[in-house]
mmCIF file of the C-alpha atoms, coordinates in Angstrom:
data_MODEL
# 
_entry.id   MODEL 
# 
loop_
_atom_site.group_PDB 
_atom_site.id 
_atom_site.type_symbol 
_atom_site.label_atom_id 
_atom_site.label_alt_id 
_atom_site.label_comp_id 
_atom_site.label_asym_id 
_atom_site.label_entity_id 
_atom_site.label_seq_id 
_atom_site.pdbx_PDB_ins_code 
_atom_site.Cartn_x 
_atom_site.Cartn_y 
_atom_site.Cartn_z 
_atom_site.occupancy 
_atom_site.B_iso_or_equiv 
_atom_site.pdbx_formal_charge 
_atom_site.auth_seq_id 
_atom_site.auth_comp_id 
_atom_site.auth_asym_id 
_atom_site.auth_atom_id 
_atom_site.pdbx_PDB_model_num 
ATOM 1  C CA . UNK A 1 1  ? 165.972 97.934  145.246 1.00 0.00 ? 1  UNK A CA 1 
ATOM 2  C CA . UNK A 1 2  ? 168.448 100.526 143.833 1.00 0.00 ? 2  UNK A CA 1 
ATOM 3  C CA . UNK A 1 3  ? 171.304 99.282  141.624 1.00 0.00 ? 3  UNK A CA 1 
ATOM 4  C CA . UNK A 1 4  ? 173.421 101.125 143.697 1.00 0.00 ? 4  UNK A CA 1 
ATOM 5  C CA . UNK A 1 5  ? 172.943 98.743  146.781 1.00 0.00 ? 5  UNK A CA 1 
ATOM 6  C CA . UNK A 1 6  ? 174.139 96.065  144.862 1.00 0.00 ? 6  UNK A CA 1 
ATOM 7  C CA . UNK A 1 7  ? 177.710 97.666  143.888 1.00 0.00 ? 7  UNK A CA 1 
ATOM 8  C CA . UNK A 1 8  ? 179.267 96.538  147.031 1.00 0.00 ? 8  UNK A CA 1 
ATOM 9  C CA . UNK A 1 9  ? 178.481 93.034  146.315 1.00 0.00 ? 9  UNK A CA 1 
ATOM 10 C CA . UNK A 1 10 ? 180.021 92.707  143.015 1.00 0.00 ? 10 UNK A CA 1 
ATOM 11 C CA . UNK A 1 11 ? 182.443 90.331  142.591 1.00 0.00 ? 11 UNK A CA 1 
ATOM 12 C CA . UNK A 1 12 ? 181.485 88.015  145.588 1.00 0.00 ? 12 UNK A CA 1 
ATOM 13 C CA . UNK A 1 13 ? 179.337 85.551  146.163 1.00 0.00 ? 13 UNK A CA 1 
ATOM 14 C CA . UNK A 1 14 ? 175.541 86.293  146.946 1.00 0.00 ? 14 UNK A CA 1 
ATOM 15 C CA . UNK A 1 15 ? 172.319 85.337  147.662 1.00 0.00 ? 15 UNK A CA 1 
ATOM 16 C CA . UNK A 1 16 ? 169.696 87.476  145.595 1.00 0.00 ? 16 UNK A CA 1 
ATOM 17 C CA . UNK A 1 17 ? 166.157 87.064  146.970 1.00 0.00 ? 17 UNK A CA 1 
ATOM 18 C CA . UNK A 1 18 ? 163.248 88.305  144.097 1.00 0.00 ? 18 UNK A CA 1 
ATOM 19 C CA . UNK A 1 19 ? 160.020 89.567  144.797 1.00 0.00 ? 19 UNK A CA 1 
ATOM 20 C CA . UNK A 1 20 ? 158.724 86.583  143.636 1.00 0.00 ? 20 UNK A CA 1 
ATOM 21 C CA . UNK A 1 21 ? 160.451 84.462  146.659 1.00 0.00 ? 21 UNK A CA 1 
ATOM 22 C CA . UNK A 1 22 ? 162.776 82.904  144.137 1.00 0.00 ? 22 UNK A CA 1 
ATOM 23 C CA . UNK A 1 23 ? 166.238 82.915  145.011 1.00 0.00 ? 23 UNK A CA 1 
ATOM 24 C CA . UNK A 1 24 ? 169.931 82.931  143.452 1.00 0.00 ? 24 UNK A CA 1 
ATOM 25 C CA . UNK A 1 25 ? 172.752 81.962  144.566 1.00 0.00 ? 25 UNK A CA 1 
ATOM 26 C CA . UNK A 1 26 ? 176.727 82.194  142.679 1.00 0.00 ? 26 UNK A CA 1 
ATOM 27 C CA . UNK A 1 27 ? 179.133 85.347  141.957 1.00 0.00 ? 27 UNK A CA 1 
ATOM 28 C CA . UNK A 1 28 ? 177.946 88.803  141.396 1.00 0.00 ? 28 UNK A CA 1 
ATOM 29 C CA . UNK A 1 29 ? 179.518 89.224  138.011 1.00 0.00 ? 29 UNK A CA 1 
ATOM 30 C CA . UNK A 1 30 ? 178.196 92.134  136.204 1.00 0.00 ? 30 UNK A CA 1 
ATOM 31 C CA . UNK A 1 31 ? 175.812 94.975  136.262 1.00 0.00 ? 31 UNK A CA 1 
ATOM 32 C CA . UNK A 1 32 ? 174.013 96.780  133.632 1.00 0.00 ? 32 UNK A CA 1 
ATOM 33 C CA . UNK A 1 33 ? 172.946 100.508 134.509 1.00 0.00 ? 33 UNK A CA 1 
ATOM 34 C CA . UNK A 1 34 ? 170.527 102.942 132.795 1.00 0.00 ? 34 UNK A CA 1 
ATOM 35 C CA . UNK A 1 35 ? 173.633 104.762 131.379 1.00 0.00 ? 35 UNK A CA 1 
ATOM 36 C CA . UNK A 1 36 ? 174.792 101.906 129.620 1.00 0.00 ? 36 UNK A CA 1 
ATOM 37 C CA . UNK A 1 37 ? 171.624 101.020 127.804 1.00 0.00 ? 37 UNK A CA 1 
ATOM 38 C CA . UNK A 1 38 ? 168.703 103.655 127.353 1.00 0.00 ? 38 UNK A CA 1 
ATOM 39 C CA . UNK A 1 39 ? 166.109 100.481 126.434 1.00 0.00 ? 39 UNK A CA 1 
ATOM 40 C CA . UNK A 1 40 ? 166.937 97.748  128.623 1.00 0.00 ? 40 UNK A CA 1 
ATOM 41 C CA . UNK A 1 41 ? 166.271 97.991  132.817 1.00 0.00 ? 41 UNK A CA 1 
ATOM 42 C CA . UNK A 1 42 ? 168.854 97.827  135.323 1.00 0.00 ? 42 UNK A CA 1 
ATOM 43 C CA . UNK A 1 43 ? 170.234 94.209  135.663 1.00 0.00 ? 43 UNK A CA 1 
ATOM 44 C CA . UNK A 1 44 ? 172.677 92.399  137.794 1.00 0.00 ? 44 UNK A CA 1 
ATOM 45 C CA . UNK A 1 45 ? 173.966 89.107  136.642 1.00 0.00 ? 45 UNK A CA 1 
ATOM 46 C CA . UNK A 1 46 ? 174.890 86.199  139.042 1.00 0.00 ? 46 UNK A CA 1 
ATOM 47 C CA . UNK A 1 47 ? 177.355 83.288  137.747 1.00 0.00 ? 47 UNK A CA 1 
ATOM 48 C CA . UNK A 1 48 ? 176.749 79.614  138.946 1.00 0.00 ? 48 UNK A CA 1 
ATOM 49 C CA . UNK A 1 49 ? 178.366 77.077  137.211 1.00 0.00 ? 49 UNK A CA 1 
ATOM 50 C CA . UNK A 1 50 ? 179.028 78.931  133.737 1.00 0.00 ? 50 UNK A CA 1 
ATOM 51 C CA . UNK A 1 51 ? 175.815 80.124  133.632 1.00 0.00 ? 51 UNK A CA 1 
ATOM 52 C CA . UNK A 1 52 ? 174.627 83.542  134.345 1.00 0.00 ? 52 UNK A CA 1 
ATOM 53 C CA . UNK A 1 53 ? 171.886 84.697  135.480 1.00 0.00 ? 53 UNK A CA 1 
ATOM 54 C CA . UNK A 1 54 ? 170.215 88.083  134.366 1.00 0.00 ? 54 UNK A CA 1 
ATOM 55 C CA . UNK A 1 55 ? 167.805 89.427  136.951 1.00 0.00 ? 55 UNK A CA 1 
ATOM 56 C CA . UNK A 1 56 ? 166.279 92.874  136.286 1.00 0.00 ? 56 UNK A CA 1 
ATOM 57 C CA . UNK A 1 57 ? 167.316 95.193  139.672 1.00 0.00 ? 57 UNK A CA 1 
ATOM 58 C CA . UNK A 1 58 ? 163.205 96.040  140.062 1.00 0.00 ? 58 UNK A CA 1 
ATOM 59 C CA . UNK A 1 59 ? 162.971 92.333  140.920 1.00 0.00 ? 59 UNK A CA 1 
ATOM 60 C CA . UNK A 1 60 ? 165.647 92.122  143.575 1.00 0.00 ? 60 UNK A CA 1 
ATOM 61 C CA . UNK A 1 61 ? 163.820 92.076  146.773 1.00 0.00 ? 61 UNK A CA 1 
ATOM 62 C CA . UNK A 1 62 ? 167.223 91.547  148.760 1.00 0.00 ? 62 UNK A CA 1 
ATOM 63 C CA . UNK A 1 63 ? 170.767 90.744  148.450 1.00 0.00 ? 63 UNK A CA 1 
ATOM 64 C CA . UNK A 1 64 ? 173.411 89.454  150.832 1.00 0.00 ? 64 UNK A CA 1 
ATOM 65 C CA . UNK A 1 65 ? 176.888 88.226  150.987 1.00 0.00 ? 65 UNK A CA 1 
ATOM 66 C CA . UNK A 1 66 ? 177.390 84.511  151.627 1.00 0.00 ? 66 UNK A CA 1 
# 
């Protein structure tokens, strides 16, 4: 997946599916792009609880608004 899909879905509350079958659930609450950071991958963070979550965007087998 692209970082770009994601954008729409930051800020509300998601499901993230990985290519490893795990899932994710809580608030889309940041991105990091390639711009931002030359040596670390594109990453979207999702917030449960106080804790987020950093998944890199080439593990993100799906995402969707819940």
């Amino acid at each position: 997946m692209k970082l770009e899909e994601t954008l729409k879905y930051c800020g509300k509350q998601v499901c993230v599916t990985c290519t490893d079958g795990e899932e994710y659930r809580g608030v889309y609450d940041w991105y990091q792009s390639d711009a931002e950071s030359l040596d670390e991958p594109n990453a979207i963070g999702i917030e449960r609880g106080g804790i987020i979550t950093e998944i890199p965007v080439a593990e993100v087998a799906s995402i969707a608004a819940i």
